[in-house]
Coordinates of C-alpha atoms and ligand atoms in Angstrom, one line a residue:
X1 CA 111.9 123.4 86.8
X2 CA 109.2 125.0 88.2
X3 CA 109.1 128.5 89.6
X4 CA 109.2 129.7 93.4
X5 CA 106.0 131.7 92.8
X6 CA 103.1 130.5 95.3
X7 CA 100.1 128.5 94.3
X8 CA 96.8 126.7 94.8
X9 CA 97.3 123.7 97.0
X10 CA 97.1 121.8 93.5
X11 CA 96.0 124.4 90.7
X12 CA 95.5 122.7 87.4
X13 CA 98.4 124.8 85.9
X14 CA 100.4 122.6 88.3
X15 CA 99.2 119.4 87.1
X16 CA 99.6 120.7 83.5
X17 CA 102.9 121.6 84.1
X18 CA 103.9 118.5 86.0
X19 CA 102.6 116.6 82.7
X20 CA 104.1 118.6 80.4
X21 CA 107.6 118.4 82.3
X22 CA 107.4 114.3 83.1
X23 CA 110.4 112.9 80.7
X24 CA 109.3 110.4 78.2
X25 CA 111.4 107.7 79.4
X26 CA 108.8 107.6 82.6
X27 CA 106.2 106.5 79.5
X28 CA 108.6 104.0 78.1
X29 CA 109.7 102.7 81.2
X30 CA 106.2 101.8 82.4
X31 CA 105.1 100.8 78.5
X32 CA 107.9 97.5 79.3
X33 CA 106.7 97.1 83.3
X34 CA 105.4 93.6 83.7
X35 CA 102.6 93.5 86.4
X36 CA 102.7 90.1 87.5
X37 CA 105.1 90.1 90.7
X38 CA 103.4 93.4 91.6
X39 CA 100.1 92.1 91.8
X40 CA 101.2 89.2 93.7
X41 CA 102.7 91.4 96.3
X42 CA 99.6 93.6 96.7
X43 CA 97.8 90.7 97.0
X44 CA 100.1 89.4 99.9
X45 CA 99.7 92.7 101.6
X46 CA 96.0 93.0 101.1
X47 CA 95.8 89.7 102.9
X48 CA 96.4 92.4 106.3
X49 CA 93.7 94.8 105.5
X50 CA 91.0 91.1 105.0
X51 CA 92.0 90.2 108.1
X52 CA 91.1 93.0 109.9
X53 CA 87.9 93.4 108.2
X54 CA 87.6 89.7 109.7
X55 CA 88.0 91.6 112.8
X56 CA 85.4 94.2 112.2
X57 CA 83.1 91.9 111.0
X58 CA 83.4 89.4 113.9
X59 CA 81.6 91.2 116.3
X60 CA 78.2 91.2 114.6
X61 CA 77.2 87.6 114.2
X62 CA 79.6 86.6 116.7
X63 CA 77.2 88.6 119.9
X64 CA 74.3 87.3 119.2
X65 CA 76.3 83.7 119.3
X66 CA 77.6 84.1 122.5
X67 CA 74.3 85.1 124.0
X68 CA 72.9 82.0 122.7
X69 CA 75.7 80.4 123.6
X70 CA 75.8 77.7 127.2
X71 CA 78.8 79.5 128.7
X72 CA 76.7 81.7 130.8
X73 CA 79.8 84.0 131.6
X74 CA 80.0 84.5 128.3
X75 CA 76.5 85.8 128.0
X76 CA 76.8 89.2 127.2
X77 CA 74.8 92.0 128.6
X78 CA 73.9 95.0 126.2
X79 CA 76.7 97.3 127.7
X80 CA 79.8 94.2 127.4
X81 CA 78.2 93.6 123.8
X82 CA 78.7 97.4 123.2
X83 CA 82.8 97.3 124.3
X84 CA 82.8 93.9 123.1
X85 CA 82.2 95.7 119.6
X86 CA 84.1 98.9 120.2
X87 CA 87.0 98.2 121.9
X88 CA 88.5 97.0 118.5
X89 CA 88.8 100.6 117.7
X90 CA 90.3 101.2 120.9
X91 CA 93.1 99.0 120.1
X92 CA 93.8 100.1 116.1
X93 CA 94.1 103.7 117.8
X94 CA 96.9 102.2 119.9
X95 CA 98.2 100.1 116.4
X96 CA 98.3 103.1 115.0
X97 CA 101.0 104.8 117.1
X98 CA 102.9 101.5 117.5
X99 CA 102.9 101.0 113.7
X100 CA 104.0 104.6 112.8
X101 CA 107.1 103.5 115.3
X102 CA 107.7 100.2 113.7
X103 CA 107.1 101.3 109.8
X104 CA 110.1 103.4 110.0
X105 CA 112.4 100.8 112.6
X106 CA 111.7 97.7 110.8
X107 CA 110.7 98.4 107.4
X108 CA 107.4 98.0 105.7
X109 CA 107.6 94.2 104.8
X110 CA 108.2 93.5 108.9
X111 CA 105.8 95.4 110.4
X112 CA 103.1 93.9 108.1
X113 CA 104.2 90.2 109.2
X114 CA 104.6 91.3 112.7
X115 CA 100.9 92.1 112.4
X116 CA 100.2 88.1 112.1
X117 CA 101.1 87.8 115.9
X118 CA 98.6 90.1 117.5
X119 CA 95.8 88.9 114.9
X120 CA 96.5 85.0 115.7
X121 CA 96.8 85.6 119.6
X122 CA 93.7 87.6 120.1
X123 CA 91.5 85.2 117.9
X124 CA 93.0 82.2 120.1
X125 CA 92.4 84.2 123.3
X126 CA 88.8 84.5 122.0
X127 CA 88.4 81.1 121.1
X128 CA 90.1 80.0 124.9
X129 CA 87.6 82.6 126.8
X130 CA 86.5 81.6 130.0
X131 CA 85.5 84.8 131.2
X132 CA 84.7 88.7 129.7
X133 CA 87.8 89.8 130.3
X134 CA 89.6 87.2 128.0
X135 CA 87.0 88.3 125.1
X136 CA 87.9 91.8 125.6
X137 CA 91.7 91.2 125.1
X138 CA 91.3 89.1 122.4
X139 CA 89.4 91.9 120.3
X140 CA 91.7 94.5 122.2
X141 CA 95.1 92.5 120.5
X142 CA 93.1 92.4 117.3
X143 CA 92.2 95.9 117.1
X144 CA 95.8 96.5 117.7
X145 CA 96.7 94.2 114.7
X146 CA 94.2 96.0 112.3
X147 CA 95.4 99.7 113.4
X148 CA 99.4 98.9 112.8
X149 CA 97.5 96.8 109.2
X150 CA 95.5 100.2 108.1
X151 CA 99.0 101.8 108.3
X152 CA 101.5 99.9 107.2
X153 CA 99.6 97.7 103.9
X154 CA 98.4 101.6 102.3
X155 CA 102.2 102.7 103.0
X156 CA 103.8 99.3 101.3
X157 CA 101.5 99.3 98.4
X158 CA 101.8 102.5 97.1
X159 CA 105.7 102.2 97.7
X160 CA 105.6 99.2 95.4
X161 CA 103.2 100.2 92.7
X162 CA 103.8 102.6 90.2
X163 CA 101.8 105.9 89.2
X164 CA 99.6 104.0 86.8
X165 CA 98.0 101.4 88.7
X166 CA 99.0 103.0 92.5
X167 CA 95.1 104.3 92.7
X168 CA 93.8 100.6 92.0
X169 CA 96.4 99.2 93.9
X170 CA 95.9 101.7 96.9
X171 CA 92.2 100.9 96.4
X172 CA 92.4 97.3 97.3
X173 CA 93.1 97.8 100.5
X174 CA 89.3 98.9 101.7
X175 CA 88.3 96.4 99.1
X176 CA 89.4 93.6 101.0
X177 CA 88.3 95.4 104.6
X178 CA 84.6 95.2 103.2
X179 CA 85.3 91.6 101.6
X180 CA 86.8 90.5 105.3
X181 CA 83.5 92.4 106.8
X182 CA 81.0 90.3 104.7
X183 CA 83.1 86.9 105.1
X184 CA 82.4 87.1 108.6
X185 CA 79.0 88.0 108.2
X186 CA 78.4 84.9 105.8
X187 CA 80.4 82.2 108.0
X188 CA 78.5 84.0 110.7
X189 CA 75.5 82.6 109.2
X190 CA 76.7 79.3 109.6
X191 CA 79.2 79.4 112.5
X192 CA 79.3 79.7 116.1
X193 CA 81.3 81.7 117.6
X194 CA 84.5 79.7 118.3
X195 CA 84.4 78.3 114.8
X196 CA 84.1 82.0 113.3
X197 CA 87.3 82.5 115.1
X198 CA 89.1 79.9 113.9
X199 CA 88.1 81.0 110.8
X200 CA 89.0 84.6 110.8
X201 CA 92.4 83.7 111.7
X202 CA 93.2 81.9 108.6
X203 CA 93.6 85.1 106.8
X204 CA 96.7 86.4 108.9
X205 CA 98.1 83.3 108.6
X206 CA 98.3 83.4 104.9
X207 CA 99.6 87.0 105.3
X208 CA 102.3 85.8 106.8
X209 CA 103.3 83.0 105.1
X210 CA 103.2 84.8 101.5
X211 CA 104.8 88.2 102.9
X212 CA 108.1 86.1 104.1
X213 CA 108.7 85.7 100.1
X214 CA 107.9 89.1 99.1
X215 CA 110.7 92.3 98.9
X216 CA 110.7 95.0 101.2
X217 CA 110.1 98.2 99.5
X218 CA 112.6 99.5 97.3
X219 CA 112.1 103.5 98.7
X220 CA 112.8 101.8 102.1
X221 CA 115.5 100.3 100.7
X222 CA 116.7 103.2 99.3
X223 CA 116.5 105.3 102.3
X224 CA 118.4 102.9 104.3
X225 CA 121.6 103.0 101.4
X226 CA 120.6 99.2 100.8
X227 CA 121.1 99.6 97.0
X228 CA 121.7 96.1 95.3
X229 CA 118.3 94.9 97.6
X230 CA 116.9 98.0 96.1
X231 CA 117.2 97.1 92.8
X232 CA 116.8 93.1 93.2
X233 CA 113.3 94.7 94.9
X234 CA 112.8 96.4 91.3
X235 CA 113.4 93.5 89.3
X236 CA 111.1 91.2 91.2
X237 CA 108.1 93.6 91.4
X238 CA 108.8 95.5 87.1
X239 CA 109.9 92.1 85.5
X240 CA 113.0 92.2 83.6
X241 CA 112.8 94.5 80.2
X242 CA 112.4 97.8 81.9
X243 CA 115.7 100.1 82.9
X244 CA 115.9 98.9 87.0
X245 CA 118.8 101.7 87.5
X246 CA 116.5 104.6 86.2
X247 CA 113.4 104.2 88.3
X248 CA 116.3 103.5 91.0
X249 CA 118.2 106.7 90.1
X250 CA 115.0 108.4 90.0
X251 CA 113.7 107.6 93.5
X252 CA 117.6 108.3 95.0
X253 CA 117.5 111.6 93.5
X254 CA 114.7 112.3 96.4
X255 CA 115.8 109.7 98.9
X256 CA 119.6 110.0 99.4
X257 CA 119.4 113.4 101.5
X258 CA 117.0 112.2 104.0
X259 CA 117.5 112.2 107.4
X260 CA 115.4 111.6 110.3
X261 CA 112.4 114.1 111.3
X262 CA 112.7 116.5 113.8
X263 CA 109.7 117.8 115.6
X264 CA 111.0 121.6 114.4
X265 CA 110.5 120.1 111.0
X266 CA 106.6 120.2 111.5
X267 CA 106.7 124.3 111.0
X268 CA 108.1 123.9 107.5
X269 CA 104.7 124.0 104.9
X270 CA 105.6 121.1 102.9
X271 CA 105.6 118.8 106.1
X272 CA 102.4 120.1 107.9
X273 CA 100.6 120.6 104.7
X274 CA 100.2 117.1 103.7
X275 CA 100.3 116.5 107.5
X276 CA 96.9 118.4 108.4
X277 CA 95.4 117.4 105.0
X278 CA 96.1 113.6 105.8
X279 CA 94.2 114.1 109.2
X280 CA 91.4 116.0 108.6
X281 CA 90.7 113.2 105.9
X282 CA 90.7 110.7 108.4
X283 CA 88.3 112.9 111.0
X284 CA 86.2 114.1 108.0
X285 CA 86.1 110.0 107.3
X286 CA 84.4 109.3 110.5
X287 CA 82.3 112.5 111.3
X288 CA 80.6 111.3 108.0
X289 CA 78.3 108.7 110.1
X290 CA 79.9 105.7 108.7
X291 CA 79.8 103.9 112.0
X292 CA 77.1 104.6 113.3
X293 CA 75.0 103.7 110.2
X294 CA 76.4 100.3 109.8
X295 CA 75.8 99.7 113.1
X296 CA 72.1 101.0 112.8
X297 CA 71.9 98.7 109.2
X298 CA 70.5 95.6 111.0
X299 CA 68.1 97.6 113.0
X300 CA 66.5 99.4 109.8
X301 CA 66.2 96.2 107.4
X302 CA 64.0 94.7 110.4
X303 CA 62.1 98.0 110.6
X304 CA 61.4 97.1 106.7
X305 CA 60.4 93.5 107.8
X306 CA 63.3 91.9 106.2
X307 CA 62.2 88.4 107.8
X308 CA 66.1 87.6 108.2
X309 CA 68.3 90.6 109.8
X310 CA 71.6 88.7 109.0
X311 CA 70.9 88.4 105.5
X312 CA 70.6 92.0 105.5
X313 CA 74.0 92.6 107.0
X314 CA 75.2 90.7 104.0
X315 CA 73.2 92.9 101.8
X316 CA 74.8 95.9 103.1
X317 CA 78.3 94.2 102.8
X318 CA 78.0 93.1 99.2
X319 CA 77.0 96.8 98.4
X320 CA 80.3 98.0 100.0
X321 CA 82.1 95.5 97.9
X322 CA 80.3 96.0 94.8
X323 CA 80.8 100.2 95.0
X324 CA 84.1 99.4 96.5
X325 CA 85.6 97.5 93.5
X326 CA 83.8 99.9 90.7
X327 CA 86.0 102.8 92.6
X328 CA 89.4 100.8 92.7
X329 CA 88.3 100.0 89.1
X330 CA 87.8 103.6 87.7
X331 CA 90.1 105.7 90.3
X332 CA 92.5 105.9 88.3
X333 CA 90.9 106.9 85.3
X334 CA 88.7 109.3 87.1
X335 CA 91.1 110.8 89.3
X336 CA 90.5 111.1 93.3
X337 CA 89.2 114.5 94.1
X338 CA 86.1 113.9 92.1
X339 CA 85.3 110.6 93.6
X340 CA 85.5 112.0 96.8
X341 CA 83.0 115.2 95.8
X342 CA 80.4 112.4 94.0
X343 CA 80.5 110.1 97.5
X344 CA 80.5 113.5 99.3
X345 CA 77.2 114.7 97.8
X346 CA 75.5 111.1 97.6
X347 CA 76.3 110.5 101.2
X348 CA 75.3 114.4 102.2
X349 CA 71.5 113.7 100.2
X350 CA 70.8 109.8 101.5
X351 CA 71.8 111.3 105.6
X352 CA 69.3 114.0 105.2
X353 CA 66.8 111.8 103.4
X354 CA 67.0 109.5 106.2
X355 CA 66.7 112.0 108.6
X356 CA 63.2 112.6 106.9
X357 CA 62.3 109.5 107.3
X358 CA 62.9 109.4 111.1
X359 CA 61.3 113.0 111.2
X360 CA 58.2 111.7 109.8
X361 CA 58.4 107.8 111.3
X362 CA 58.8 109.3 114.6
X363 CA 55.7 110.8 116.2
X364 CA 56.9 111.9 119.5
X365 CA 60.7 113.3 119.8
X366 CA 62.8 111.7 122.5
X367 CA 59.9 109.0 123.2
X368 CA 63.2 106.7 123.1
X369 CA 65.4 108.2 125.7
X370 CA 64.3 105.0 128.2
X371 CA 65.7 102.3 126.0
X372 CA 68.2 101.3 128.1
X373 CA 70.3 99.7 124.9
X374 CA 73.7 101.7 122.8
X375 CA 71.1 102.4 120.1
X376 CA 67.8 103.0 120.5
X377 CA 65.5 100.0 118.7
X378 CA 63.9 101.7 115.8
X379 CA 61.0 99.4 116.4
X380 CA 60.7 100.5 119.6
X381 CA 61.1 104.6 118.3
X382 CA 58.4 103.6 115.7
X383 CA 56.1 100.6 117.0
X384 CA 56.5 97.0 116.2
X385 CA 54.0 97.3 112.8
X386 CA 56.5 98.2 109.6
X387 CA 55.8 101.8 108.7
X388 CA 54.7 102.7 105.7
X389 CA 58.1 104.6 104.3
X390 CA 60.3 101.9 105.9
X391 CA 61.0 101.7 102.4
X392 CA 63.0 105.0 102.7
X393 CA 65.0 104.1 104.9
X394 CA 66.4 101.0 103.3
X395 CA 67.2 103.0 100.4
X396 CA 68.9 105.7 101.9
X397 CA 71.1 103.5 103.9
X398 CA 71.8 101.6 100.4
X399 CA 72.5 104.5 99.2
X400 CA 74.9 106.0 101.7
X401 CA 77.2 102.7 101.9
X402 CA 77.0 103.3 98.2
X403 CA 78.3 107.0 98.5
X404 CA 80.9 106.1 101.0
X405 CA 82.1 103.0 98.7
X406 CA 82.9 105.3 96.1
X407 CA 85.0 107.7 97.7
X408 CA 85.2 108.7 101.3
X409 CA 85.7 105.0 102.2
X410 CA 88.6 104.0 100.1
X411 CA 90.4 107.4 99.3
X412 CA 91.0 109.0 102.6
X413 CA 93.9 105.6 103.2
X414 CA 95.0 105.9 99.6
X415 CA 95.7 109.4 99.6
X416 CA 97.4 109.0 103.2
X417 CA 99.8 106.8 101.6
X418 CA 100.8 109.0 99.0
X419 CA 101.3 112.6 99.8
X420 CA 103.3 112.0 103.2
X421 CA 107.2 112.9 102.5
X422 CA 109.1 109.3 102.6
X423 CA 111.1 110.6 105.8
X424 CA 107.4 111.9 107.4
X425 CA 105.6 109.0 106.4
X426 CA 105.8 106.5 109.5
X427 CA 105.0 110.1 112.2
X428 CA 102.1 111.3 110.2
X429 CA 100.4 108.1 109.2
X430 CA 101.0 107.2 112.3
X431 CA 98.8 110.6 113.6
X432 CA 95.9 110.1 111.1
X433 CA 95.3 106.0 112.0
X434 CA 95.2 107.4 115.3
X435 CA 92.9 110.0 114.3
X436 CA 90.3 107.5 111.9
X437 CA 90.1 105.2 115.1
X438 CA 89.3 107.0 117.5
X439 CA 87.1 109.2 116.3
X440 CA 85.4 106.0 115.2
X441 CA 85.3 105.1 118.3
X442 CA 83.8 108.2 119.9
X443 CA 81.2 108.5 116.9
X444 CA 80.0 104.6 117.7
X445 CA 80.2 105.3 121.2
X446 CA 78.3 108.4 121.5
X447 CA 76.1 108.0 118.7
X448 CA 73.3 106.9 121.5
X449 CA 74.1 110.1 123.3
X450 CA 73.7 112.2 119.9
X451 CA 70.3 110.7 119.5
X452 CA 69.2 111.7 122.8
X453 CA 70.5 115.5 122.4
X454 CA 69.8 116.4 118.9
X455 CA 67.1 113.9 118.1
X456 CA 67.2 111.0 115.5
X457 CA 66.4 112.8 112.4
X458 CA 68.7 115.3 113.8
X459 CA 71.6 113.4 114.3
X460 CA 71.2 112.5 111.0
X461 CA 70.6 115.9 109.3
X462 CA 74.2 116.7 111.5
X463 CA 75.8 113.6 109.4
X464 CA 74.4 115.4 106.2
X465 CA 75.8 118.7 107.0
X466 CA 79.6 117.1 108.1
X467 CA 79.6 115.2 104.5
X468 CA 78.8 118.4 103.0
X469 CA 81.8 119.8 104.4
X470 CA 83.6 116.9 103.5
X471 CA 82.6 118.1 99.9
X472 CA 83.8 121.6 100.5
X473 CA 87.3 120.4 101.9
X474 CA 87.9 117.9 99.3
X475 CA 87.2 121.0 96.7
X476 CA 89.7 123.4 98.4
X477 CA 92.3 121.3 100.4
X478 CA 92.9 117.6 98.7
X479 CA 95.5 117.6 95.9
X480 CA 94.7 115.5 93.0
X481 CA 97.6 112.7 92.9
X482 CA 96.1 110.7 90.1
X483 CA 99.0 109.8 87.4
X484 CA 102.3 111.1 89.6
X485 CA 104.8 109.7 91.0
X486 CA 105.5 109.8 95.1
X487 CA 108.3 112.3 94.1
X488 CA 106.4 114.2 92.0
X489 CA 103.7 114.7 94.9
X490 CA 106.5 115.9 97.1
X491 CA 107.9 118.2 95.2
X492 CA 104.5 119.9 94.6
X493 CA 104.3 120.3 98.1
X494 CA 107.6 121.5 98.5
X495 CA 106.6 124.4 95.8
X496 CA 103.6 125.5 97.2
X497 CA 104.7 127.5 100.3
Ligands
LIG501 C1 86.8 102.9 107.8 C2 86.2 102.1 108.9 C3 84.9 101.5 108.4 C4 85.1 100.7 107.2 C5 83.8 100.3 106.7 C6 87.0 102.1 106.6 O1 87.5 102.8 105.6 O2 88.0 103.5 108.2 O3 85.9 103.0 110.0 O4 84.3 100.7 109.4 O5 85.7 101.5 106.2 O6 83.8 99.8 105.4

C-alpha cells in the first residue's frame, strides 16, 4: 500500500496511485451493477432537498400575498416581511445540529422521514395563521426541516451510490432545491398564499411515503453489525448479478473498527482535515453573495423594466436549474475541483461587473441610506427612468446564478458528504449545515448594513474578492473525490498527515 511519506492534500501522484492500485474486480463489479433501485432511492431522498426548496421559495410570492391579503394581521410590514423570509435560515441552523444528533442515533433512512413532520406542521401552522407569530413558527419548524434535510439526504445518497455515478447522484440534491425554488415561484404566480402552502407540503408527503419502502444505508448498516440488512440493502439498490459479499467485505474492512468519536479525536489530522475543509466550504458558499443577490434579482429585472417582476424570479430559477442539471450532468466526468475554480472565476467577474454597474448607475454614494426597507430599492438608488446599462446588470446577475449553478452551489453539499470519516460524519456535517445557514443568514441579514458601510458597488466588488478566494482555496485545500470510493477518500486522508 501506499507509503507514510507526507503529501499534498491531494497531489496527482496520489490520485495516480490510488488508480493504479484500485483492484479490477471494483471495474467488474460495477460493469454488472443495475441502476434502477438506486435511482429510485435517490429519487425518494431528493424528494427532502424539493421540499425545502419549497420552503425557500415560499417566501417570495407568498409576501407580497399576504400584504394583499384581507387578514389585516397578517399584513406584513417591511421588517416582519424581512424575518418572515429569514428566519427559515434560522431554523435549518438549529436542523443542522439536531440532524447531526439524529443521523448517527437513528440512521439515515429515519432521520430523512422524520423530516416530513416538521415540514407538514409548519406549512399547516402557516396555512391556520391568525396572527405573526403563527407565520413565524411555521417558517421557523420548516427551516428546521430543511437544515436536518441539507444534512441527512447528501449523507444517504452518497452512502447508497457508488463512485461512478456518486457526483450525479450527490448533484441532485441542489438540483431539486432550485426545482422546489422555482415551483413555488410558478404556483406563486397563480396561488395565494394558503393555497401555495398546501401545495408545498405535498412534496414531504411523498418523501415520506416512498422513503418507508426504501433500505437504510448499507455503511450504516455496517457500522451497527447489522449484516444480513446490510447485504439485503445491497441487493435492493446493485440488482442481483454483481458479488453483494465483496462490496460488503469491502466497506467492513473500514467499518468494523469503528467506535464512537471522542472530542480528543478532533487533534488527529485525518479528522480535522476533512473537518475544516468541509466548513470553510460551506462559509466560502455564503460569503460568495449568493443570498443576497437572489434576494436583490427581483429588484434588478424591474430596474431593466421587466414589465412583470415575478416572471423574472422564474427566469432566475430556470437558470439555476438549467446550470444546475448541466453540473450534475458533467461532474463526474469533469471532476469537482475544476467546476468549483470555473463557477469561482465566473462568479468573481459577473460581482465585480455588477459592481460597475452600480458604480456608474449610482450618482451620489450613500444617497440610499434613508430607505427605510432590508434592501435599498434600486429604483430609488437610481431614479424611477430605466438606466441606460440596466442591461448590465441583468446579465451579470444571469451570469453569477450561472457561475454558482455550476459549482459553488451544488459541490460544497456533495463534497461534505463524501470526505467526512463514516464515524465523523453525523458531528461534522452537523458543524458545516450549521455553518452554511447561518452565515446565510447573517449575509441576508446584514447585506443592507454592508451597503450602507462599504457602498453598493462596493459591497459587490467585496463579493468578487471572497469568490476569488474561493478560487484560491479550492486550488490548494479541496481534494478531488471524482471516481473513489468513500474508503478510498479516507484512507487518503489518513495518509496525508
Ligand atoms: C445554498 C442556499 C441557496 C441555494 C440557492 C444552496 O446550495 O446553500 O443558501 O439559497 O443554494 O440555490
Amino acid at each position: 500500500m501506499a507509503s507514510e511519506e507526507s503529501r499534498p492534500l491531494l497531489g496527482t501522484n496520489v490520485e495516480a496511485e490510488l488508480h493504479a492500485e484500485r483492484p479490477s474486480q471494483l471495474e467488474v463489479y460495477l460493469s454488472k451493477v443495475q441502476n434502477q433501485n438506486l435511482y429510485l432511492a435517490t429519487f425518494a431522498a431528493v424528494l427532502g432537498p424539493l421540499s425545502f426548496g419549497f420552503v425557500l421559495g415560499y417566501s417570495s410570492p407568498a409576501i407580497p400575498s399576504l400584504r394583499r391579503g384581507n387578514v389585516p394581521e397578517l399584513r406584513l410590514k417591511d421588517s416582519q416581511a424581512s424575518w418572515f423570509g429569514s428566519v427559515v435560515t434560522l431554523g435549518a441552523a438549529a436542523g443542522g445540529i439536531l440532524g447531526g444528533y439524529l443521523v448517527d442515533k437513528c440512521g439515515r433512512k429515519l432521520s430523512l422521514m422524520l423530516c416530513a413532520i416538521p415540514y407538514v406542521f409548519g406549512f399547516a401552522t402557516i396555512i391556520s395563521a391568525q396572527n405573526v407569530w403563527m407565520l413565524y413558527v411555521g417558517r421557523l419548524l420548516n427551516g428546521l426541516a430543511s437544515g436536518v434535510t441539507s444534512l441527512v439526504v447528501p449523507v444517504y445518497i452518497s452512502e447508497v451510490a457508488h463512485s461512478k455515478v456518486r457526483g450525479m447522484l450527490g448533484s441532485c440534491v441542489q438540483l431539486m432545491v432550485v426545482i422546489g425554488i422555482l415551483g413555488a415561484y410558478v404556483a406563486g404566480m397563480g396561488l395565494e398564499w394558503r393555497w401555495l402552502a398546501v401545495w408545498c407540503s405535498i412534496p414531504p408527503c411523498f418523501m415520506l411515503g416512498l422513503m418507508a419502502f426504501m433500505p437504510e444505508t448499507p455503511r450504516f448498516l455496517l457500522s451497527r453489525h447489522q449484516r444480513p440488512e446490510a447485504i439485503a440493502a445491497l441487493q435492493f439498490l446493485r440488482g442481483p448479478l454483481v458479488d453483494h459479499e465483496w462490496e460488503c467485505r469491502e466497506t467492513e474492512a473500514h467499518t468494523e473498527e469503528q467506535q464512537e468519536l471522542k472530542i480528543a479525536e478532533f487533534k488527529n489530522p485525518s479528522i480535522y482535515k476533512p473537518f475544516l475543509i468541509g466548513v470553510a466550504m460551506m462559509f466560502f458558499q455564503q460569503v460568495s453573495g449568493i443570498n443576497a443577490i437572489m434576494f436583490y434579482a427581483e429588484t434588478i429585472f424591474e430596474e431593466a423594466k421587466f414589465k412583470n417582476s415575478s416572471a423574472a424570479s422564474v427566469i432566475v430559477g430556470s437558470i439555476q436549474v438549467f446550470f444546475t442539471a448541466l453540473a450534475a450532468l458533467i461532474i463526474d466526468r469533469t471532476g469537482r475541483k475544476i467546476l468549483l475554480v470555473i463557477s469561482g472565476l465566473i462568479m468573481a467577474a459577473s460581482a465585480a461587473v455588477f459592481g460597475i454597474y452600480f458604480k456608474i448607475a449610482l450618482p451620489t454614494p450613500n444617497n440610499f441610506t434613508h430607505v427605510n426597507l432590508a434592501i435599498p430599492s434600486l429604483s430609488v438608488m437610481v431614479g424611477t427612468e430605466q438606466h441606460p446599462l440596466a442591461w448590465l446588470a441583468v446579465l451579470s446577475l444571469g451570469l453569477f446564478i450561472m457561475g454558482f449553478a455550476l459549482g459553488w452551489g451544488p459541490i460544497p453539499w456533495l463534497v461534505m458528504s463524501e470526505i467526512f470519516p463514516l464515524r465523523a460524519r453525523g458531528v461534522a456535517s452537523g458543524a458545516c449545515v450549521l455553518t452554511n445557514w447561518f452565515m446565510a443568514f447573517l449575509v441576508t441579514k446584514e447585506f443592507h448594513d454592508l451597503m450602507v458601510l462599504l457602498t453598493p458597488y462596493g459591497t459587490f466588488w467585496l463579493f468578487s474578492v471572497t469568490c476569488l478566494l474561493n478560487v484560491v482555496f479550492t486550488v490548494f485545500c479541496v481534494p478531488e473525490t471524482r471516481g473513489k470510493s468513500l474508503e478510498e477518500i479516507e484512507a487518503h486522508f489518513q495518509r496525508t498527515h
